[in-house]
Coordinates of C-alpha atoms in Angstrom, one line a residue:
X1 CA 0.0 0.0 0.0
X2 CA 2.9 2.2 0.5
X3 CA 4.2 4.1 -2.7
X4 CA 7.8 3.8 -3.3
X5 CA 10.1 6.9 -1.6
X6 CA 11.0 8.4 -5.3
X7 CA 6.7 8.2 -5.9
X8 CA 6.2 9.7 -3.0
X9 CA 8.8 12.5 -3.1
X10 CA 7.6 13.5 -6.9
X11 CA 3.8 13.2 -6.0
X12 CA 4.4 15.4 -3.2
X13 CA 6.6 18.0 -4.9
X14 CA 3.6 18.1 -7.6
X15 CA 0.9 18.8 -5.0
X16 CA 3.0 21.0 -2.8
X17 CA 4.5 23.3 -5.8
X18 CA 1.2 25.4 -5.3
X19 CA 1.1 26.3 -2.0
X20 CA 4.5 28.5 -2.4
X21 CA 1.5 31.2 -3.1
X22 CA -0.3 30.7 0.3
X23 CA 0.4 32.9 2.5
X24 CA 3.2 35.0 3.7
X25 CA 5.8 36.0 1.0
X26 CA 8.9 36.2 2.9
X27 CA 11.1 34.0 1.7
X28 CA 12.0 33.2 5.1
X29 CA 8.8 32.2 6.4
X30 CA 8.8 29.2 3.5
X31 CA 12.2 27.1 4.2
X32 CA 14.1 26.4 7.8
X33 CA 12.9 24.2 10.6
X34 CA 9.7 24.0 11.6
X35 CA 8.5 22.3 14.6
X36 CA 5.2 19.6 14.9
X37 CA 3.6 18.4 18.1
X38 CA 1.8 15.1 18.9
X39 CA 0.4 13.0 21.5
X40 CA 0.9 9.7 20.4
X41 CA 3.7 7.7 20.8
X42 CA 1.8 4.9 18.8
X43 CA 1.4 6.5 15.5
X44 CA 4.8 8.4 15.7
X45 CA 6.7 6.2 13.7
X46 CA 4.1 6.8 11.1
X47 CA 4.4 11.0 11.0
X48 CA 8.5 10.5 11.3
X49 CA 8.3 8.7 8.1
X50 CA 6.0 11.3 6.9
X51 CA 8.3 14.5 7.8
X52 CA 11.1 12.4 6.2
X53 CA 9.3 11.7 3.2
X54 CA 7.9 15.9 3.3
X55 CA 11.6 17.0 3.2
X56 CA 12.8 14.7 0.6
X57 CA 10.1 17.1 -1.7
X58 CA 10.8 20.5 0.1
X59 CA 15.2 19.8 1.1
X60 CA 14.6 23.6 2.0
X61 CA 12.0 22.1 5.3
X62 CA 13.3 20.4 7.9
X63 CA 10.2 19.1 10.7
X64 CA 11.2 18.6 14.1
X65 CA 9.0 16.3 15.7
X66 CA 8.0 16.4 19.5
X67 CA 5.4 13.8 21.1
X68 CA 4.2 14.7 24.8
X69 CA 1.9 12.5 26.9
X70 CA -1.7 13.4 26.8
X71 CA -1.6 15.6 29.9
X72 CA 1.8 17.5 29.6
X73 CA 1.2 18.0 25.8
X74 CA -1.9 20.5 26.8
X75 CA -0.1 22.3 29.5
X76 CA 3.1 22.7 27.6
X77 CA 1.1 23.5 25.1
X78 CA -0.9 26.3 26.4
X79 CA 2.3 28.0 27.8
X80 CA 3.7 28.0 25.3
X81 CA 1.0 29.8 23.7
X82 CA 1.0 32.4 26.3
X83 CA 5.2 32.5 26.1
X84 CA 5.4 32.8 22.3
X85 CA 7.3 29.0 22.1
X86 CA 4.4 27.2 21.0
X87 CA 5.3 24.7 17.8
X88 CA 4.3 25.8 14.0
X89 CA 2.2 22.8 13.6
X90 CA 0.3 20.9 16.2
X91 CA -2.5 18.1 16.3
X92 CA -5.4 19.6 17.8
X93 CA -8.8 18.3 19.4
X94 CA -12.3 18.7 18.3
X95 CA -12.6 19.6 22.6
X96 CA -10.1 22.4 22.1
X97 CA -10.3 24.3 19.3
X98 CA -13.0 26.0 19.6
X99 CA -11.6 27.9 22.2
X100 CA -8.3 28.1 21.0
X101 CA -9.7 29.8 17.8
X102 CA -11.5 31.8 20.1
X103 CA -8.5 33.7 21.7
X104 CA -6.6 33.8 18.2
X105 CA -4.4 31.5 18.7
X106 CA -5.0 29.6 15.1
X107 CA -4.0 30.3 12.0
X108 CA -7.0 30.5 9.2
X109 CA -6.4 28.5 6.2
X110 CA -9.2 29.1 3.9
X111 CA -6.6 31.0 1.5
X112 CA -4.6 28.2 1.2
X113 CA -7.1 25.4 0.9
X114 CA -9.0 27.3 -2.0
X115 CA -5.7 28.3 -3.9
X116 CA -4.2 24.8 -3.2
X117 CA -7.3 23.3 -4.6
X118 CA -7.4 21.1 -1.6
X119 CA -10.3 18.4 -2.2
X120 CA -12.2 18.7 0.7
X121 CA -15.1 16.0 -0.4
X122 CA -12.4 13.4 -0.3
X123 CA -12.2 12.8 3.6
X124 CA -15.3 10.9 5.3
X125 CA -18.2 12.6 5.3
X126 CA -18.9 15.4 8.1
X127 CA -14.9 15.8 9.4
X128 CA -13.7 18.1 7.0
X129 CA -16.5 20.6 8.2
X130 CA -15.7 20.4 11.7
X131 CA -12.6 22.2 11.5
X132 CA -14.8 25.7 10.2
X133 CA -15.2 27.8 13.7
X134 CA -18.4 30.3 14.1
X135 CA -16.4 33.1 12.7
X136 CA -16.6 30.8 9.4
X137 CA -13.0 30.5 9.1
X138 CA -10.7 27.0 8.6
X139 CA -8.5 26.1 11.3
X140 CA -7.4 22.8 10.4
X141 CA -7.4 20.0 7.8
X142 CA -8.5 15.9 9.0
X143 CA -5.9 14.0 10.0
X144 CA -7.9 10.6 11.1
X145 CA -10.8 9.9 13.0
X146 CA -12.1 7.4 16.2
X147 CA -15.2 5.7 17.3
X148 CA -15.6 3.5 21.0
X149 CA -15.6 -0.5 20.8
X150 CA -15.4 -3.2 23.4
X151 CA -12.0 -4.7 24.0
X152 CA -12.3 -8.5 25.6
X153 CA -10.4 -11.1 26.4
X154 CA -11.6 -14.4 24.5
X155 CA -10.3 -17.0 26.9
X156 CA -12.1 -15.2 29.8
X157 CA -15.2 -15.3 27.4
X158 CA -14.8 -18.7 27.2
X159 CA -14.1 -19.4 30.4
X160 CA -17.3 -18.1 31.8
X161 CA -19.4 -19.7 29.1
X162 CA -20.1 -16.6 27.1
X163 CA -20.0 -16.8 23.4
X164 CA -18.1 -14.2 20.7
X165 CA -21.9 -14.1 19.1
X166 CA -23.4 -13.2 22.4
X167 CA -20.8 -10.2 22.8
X168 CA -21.9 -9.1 19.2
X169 CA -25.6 -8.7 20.5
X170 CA -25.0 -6.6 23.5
X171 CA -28.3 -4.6 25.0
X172 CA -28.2 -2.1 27.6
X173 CA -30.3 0.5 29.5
X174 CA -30.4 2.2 33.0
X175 CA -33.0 0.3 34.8
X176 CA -31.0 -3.2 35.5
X177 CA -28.2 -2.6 32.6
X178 CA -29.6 -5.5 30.3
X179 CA -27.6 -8.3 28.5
X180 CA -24.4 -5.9 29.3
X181 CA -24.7 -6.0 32.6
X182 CA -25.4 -9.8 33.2
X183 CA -22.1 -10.2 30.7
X184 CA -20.2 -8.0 33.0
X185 CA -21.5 -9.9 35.9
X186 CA -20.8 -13.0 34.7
X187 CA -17.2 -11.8 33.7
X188 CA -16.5 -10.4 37.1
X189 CA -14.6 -12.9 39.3
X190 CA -13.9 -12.6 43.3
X191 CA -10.6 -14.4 45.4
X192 CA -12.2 -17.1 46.0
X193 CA -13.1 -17.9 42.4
X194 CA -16.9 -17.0 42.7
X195 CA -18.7 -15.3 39.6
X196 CA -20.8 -12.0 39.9
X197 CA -23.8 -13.4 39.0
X198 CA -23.2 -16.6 41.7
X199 CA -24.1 -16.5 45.1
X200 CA -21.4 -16.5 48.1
X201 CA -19.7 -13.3 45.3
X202 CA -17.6 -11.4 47.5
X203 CA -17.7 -7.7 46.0
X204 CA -15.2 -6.4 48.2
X205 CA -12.4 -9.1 47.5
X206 CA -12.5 -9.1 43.5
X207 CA -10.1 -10.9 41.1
X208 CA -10.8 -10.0 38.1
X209 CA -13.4 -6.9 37.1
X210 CA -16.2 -7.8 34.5
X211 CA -15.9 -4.1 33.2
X212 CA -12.3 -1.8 33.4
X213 CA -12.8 1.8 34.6
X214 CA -11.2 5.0 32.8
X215 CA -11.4 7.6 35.2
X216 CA -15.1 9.0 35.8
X217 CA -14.9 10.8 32.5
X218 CA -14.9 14.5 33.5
X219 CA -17.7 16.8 30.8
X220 CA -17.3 14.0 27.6
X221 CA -17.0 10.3 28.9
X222 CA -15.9 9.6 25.6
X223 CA -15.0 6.1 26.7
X224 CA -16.1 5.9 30.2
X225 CA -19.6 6.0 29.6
X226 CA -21.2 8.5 26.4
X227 CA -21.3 5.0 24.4
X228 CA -24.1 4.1 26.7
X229 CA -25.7 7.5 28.0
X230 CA -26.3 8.8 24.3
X231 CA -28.4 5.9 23.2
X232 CA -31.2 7.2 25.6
X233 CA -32.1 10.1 23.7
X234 CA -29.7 12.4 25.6
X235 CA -27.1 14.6 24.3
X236 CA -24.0 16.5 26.1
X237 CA -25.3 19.9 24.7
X238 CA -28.7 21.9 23.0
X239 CA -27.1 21.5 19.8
X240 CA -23.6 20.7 17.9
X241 CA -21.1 22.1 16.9
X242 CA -21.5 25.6 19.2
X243 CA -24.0 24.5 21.9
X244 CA -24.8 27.1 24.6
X245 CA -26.7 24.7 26.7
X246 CA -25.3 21.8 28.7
X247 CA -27.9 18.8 29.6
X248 CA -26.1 17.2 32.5
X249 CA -29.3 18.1 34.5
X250 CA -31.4 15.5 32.3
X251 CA -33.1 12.8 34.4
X252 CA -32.2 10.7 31.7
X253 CA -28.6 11.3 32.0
X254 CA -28.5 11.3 35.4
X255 CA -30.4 7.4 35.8
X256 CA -27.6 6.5 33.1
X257 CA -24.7 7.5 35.9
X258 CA -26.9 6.3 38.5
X259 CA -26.4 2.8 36.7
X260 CA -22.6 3.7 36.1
X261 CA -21.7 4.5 39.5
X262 CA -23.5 1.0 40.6
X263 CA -21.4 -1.1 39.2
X264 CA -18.8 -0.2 41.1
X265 CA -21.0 -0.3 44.3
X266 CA -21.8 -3.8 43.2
X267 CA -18.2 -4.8 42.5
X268 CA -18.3 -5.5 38.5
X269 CA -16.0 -2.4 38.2
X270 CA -13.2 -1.0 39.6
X271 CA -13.6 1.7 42.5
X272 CA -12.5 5.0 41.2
X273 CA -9.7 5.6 43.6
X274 CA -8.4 2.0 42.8
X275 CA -7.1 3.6 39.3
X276 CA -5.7 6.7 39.5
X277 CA -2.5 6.7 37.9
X278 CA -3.3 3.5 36.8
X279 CA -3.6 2.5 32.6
X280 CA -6.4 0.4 32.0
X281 CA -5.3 -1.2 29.0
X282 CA -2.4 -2.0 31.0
X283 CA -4.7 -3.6 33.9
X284 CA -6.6 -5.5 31.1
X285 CA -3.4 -7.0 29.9
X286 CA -2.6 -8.4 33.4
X287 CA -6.0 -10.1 33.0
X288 CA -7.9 -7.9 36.0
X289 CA -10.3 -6.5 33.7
X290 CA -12.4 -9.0 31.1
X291 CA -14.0 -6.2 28.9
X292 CA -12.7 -2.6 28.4
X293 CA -14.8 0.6 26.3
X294 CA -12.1 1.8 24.6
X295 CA -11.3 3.7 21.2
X296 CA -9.9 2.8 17.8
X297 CA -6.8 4.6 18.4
X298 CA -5.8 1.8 21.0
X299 CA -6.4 -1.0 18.8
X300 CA -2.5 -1.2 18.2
X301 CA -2.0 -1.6 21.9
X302 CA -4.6 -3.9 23.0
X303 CA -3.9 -6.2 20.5
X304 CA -0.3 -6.0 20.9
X305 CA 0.2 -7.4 24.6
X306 CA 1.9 -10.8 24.5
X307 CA 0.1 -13.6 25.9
X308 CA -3.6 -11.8 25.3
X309 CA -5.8 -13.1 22.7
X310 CA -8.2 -10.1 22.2
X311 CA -11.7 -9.7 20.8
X312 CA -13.4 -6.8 19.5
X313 CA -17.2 -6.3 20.1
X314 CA -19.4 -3.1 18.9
X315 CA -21.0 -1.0 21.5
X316 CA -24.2 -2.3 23.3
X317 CA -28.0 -1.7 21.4
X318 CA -29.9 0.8 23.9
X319 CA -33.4 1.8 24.6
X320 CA -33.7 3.3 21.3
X321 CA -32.6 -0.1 19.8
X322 CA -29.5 1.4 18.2
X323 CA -25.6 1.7 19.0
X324 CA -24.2 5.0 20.1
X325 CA -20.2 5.8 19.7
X326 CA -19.2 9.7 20.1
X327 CA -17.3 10.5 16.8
X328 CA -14.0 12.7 17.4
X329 CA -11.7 13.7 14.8
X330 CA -8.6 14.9 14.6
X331 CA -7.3 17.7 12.9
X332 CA -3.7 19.8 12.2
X333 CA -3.8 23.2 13.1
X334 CA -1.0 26.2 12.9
X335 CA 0.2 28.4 15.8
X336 CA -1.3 32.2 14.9
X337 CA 2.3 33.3 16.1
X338 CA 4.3 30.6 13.6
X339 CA 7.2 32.8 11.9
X340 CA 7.3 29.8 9.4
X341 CA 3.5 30.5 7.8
X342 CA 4.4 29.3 4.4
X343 CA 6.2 26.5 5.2
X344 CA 3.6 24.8 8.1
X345 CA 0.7 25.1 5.5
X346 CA 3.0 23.2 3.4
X347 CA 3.3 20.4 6.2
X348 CA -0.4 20.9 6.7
X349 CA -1.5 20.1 3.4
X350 CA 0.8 16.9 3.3
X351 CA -0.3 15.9 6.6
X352 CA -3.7 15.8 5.1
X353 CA -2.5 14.3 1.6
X354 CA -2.5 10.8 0.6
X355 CA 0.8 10.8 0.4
X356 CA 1.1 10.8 4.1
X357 CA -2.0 9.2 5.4
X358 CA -1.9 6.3 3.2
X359 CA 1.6 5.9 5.0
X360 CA -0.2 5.9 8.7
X361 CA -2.9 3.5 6.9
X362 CA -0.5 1.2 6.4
X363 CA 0.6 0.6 9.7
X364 CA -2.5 -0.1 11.1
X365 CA -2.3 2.5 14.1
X366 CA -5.9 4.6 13.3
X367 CA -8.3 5.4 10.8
X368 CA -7.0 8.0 8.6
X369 CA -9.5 11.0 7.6
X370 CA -9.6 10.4 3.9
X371 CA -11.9 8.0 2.3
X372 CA -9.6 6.0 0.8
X373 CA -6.9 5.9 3.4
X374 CA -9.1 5.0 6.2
X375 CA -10.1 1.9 3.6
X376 CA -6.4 1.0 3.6
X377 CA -5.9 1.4 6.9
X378 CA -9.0 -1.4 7.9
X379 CA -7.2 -3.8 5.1
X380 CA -4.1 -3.4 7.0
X381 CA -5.6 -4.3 10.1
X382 CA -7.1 -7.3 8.5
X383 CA -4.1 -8.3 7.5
X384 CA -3.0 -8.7 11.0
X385 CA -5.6 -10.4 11.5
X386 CA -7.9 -7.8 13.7
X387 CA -10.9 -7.2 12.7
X388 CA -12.1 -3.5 13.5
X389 CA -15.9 -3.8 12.4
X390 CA -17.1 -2.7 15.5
X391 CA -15.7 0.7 14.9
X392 CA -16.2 1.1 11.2
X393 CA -19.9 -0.3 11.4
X394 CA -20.5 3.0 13.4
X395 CA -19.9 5.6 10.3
X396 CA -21.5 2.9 8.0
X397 CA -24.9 2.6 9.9
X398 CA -24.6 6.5 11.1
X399 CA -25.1 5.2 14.5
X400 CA -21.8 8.5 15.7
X401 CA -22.6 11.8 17.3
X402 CA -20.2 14.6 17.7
X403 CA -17.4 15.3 20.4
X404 CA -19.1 18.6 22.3
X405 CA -17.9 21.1 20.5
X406 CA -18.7 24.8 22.4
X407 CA -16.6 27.2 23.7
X408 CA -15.4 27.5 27.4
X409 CA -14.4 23.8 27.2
X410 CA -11.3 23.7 29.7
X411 CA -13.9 25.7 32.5
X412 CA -16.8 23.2 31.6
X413 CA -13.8 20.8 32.2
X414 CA -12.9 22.1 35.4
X415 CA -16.7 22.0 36.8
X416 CA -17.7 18.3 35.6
X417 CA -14.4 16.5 36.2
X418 CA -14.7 17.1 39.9
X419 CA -18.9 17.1 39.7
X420 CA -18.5 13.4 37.8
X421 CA -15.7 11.7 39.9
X422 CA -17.8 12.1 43.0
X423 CA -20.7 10.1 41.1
X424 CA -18.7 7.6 39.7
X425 CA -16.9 7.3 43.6
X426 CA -20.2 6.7 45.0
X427 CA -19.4 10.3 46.9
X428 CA -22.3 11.8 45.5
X429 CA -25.7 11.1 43.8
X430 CA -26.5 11.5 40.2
X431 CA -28.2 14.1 41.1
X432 CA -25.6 16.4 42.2
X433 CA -25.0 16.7 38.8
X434 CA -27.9 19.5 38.3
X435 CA -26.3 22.1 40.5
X436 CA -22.8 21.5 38.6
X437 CA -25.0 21.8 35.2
X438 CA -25.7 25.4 36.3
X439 CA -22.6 26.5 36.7
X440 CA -21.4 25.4 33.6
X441 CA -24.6 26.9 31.5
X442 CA -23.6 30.2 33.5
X443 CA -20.5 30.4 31.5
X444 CA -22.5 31.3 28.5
X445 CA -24.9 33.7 29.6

């Protein structure tokens, strides 16, 4: 699937020759270094090639990679917007930008895009779009994009007398959890060898938990629990993109938590303290978790611990009798303050070519944005021998809703992450989650 370097290096000089237009025309601001930010160490072999490959066509661009954890990667990011160091490039986040573009800290790149001639109907449907803020400007082109499946461990499956078929016709709602919960139950295993669904189960002494636990999952719960709450009818916000109105207050929402928070109580899950500092996937690969909610992005990892055979279900049917996965895509963006304008859209544009995605494609990390690469990138992962249906059946069957995309998204942060952890503790009741609702909502008044 991978062109040879020589193909690469002339398609790339071919498609990149306009974009010397775009832009600043300083001669300066079009060659030297230029510096690119991620977060994942899992698909950085993929954008090193990439930036190799980017400089083989432009030998007057050098990209300087840098990949920060999760965490430290937003912090050093946002001082380094307020101490001018930020990088040219970055990969930014759907839960971000909006803000970001907000207090001018993006570069607009509709010039670009329409001189380049950049094809914008050739990503999957709906993520090229999310990157236009309310002020109607561009701030980034796709880079790839995630849905939420259900890692599991077959021989645990098996084990407890559950088949691959019966994890492939999940149901759930927030009254007594359906066929999920009984799975779960049945998964969850105490010191003493008793099952969660057999009597003498000892919920305070537990081997292995039938469900692993993220964190409480702060204003999104793009893993920890959206998957489930969004196929009651409820949504995060009044509308999206640019919602004014958080719903945490909905009765419906707040019986979904209510459920959440019970499995822990009931000791199918992980107490919330217990995993602090903790990596799930890690804690599934020592075989104390059976089934994890997790997204595409980790396939790589999950099915990459040694000793672990690994299964793949889709997300449970809910009240509404269809699936729900929250649909996140990423993008790359440029710092408003870059002195190298010319030569980040450059990177930009080949970070969002074929050229460059086809090469993430082929090693099977995530699901590129275009059309054709994310279809590369699912052969790929056959040929490894995972199947990833239960994230691609999501986009196929329309069964996705959007990240929350508003403004004032690290103070709605900063309210629900606190407000949510003392649900998911068993600290506090669901419906504590009103009174944090109304602080958030009075951030946009």
């Amino acid at each position: 699937m991978k062109k040879s370097l020589g193909a690469v290096a002339v398609a790339a000089a071919v498609a990149l020759s306009l974009s010397a237009c775009s832009g600043s025309s300083s001669e300066e601001s079009a060659k030297g270094e230029i510096s690119y930010w991620l977060w994942d160490a899992n698909q950085l072999p993929a954008y090193q090639q990439c930036a190799d490959d980017f400089t083989k066509a432009n030998p007057d661009i050098t990209v300087k990679i840098i990949q920060r954890g999760w965490d430290d990667y937003w912090s050093t990011l946002t001082n380094g917007f307020v101490g001018g160091t930020a990088p040219d490039v970055f990969t930014n986040h759907l839960g971000r930008y909006g803000e970001l573009a907000e207090n001018k800290q993006l570069l607009a790149i509709d010039d670009a895009v329409e001189e380049d001639k950049i094809d914008l109907s050739a990503y999957n449907e709906g993520l090229a779009d999310l990157w236009v803020g309310q002020d109607g400007k561009r701030y980034g082109l796709p880079k790839d994009w995630d849905t939420i499946g259900l890692f599991y461990n077959k021989a645990m499956l098996a084990s407890a007398g559950i088949t691959e078929d019966q994890m492939k016709d999940l149901t759930w709602n927030p009254e007594d959890g359906g066929t999920y919960e009984d799975i779960i139950a049945r998964l969850t295993v105490d010191k003493n060898g008793k099952r969660g669904d057999e009597p003498g189960f000892d919920k305070n002494n537990v081997d292995v938990y039938g469900l692993g636990l993220n964190g409480g999952g702060d204003s999104s719960g793009q893993t920890e629990w959206s998957y489930l709450t969004n196929t009651t009818g409820w949504s995060h916000t009044d509308k999206n993109p640019w919602g004014t109105k958080y719903n945490y207050d909905d009765p419906k929402f707040q019986a979904s938590m209510e459920w959440f928070a019970g499995l822990a109580n009931k000791g199918y899950m992980p107490k919330l303290e217990t995993t602090v500092g903790a990596s799930m996937a890690d804690t599934f690969a020592a075989g104390k978790s059976a089934i994890n909610a997790h997204g595409s992005w980790m396939i790589g990892q999950y099915t990459g611990y040694k000793g672990v055979e690994v299964g793949i279900a889709p997300t449970p049917v809910g009240p509404k009798g269809e699936r729900a996965s929250m649909f996140n895509g990423l993008a790359d963006s440029i710092w408003a303050g870059t002195e190298k304008k010319d030569a980040a859209i450059k990177w930009v544009e080949y970070l969002a070519s074929a050229d460059c995605q086809d090469v993430v494609a082929s090693k099977a990390v995530v699901f590129p944005a275009l059309k054709a690469s994310s279809e590369k990138a699912a052969a790929a992962f056959q040929a490894k021998g995972v199947d990833v249906t239960a994230f691609t059946e999501h986009v196929k069957n329309k069964t996705t809703f959007l990240y929350p995309i508003t403004d004032n998204t690290a103070k709605v942060k900063g309210i629900m992450e606190p407000a949510m952890d003392a649900v998911v503790s068993g600290k506090a009741p669901a419906s504590s989650l009103t009174q944090a609702n109304e602080q958030v909502n009075a951030l946009f008044k």
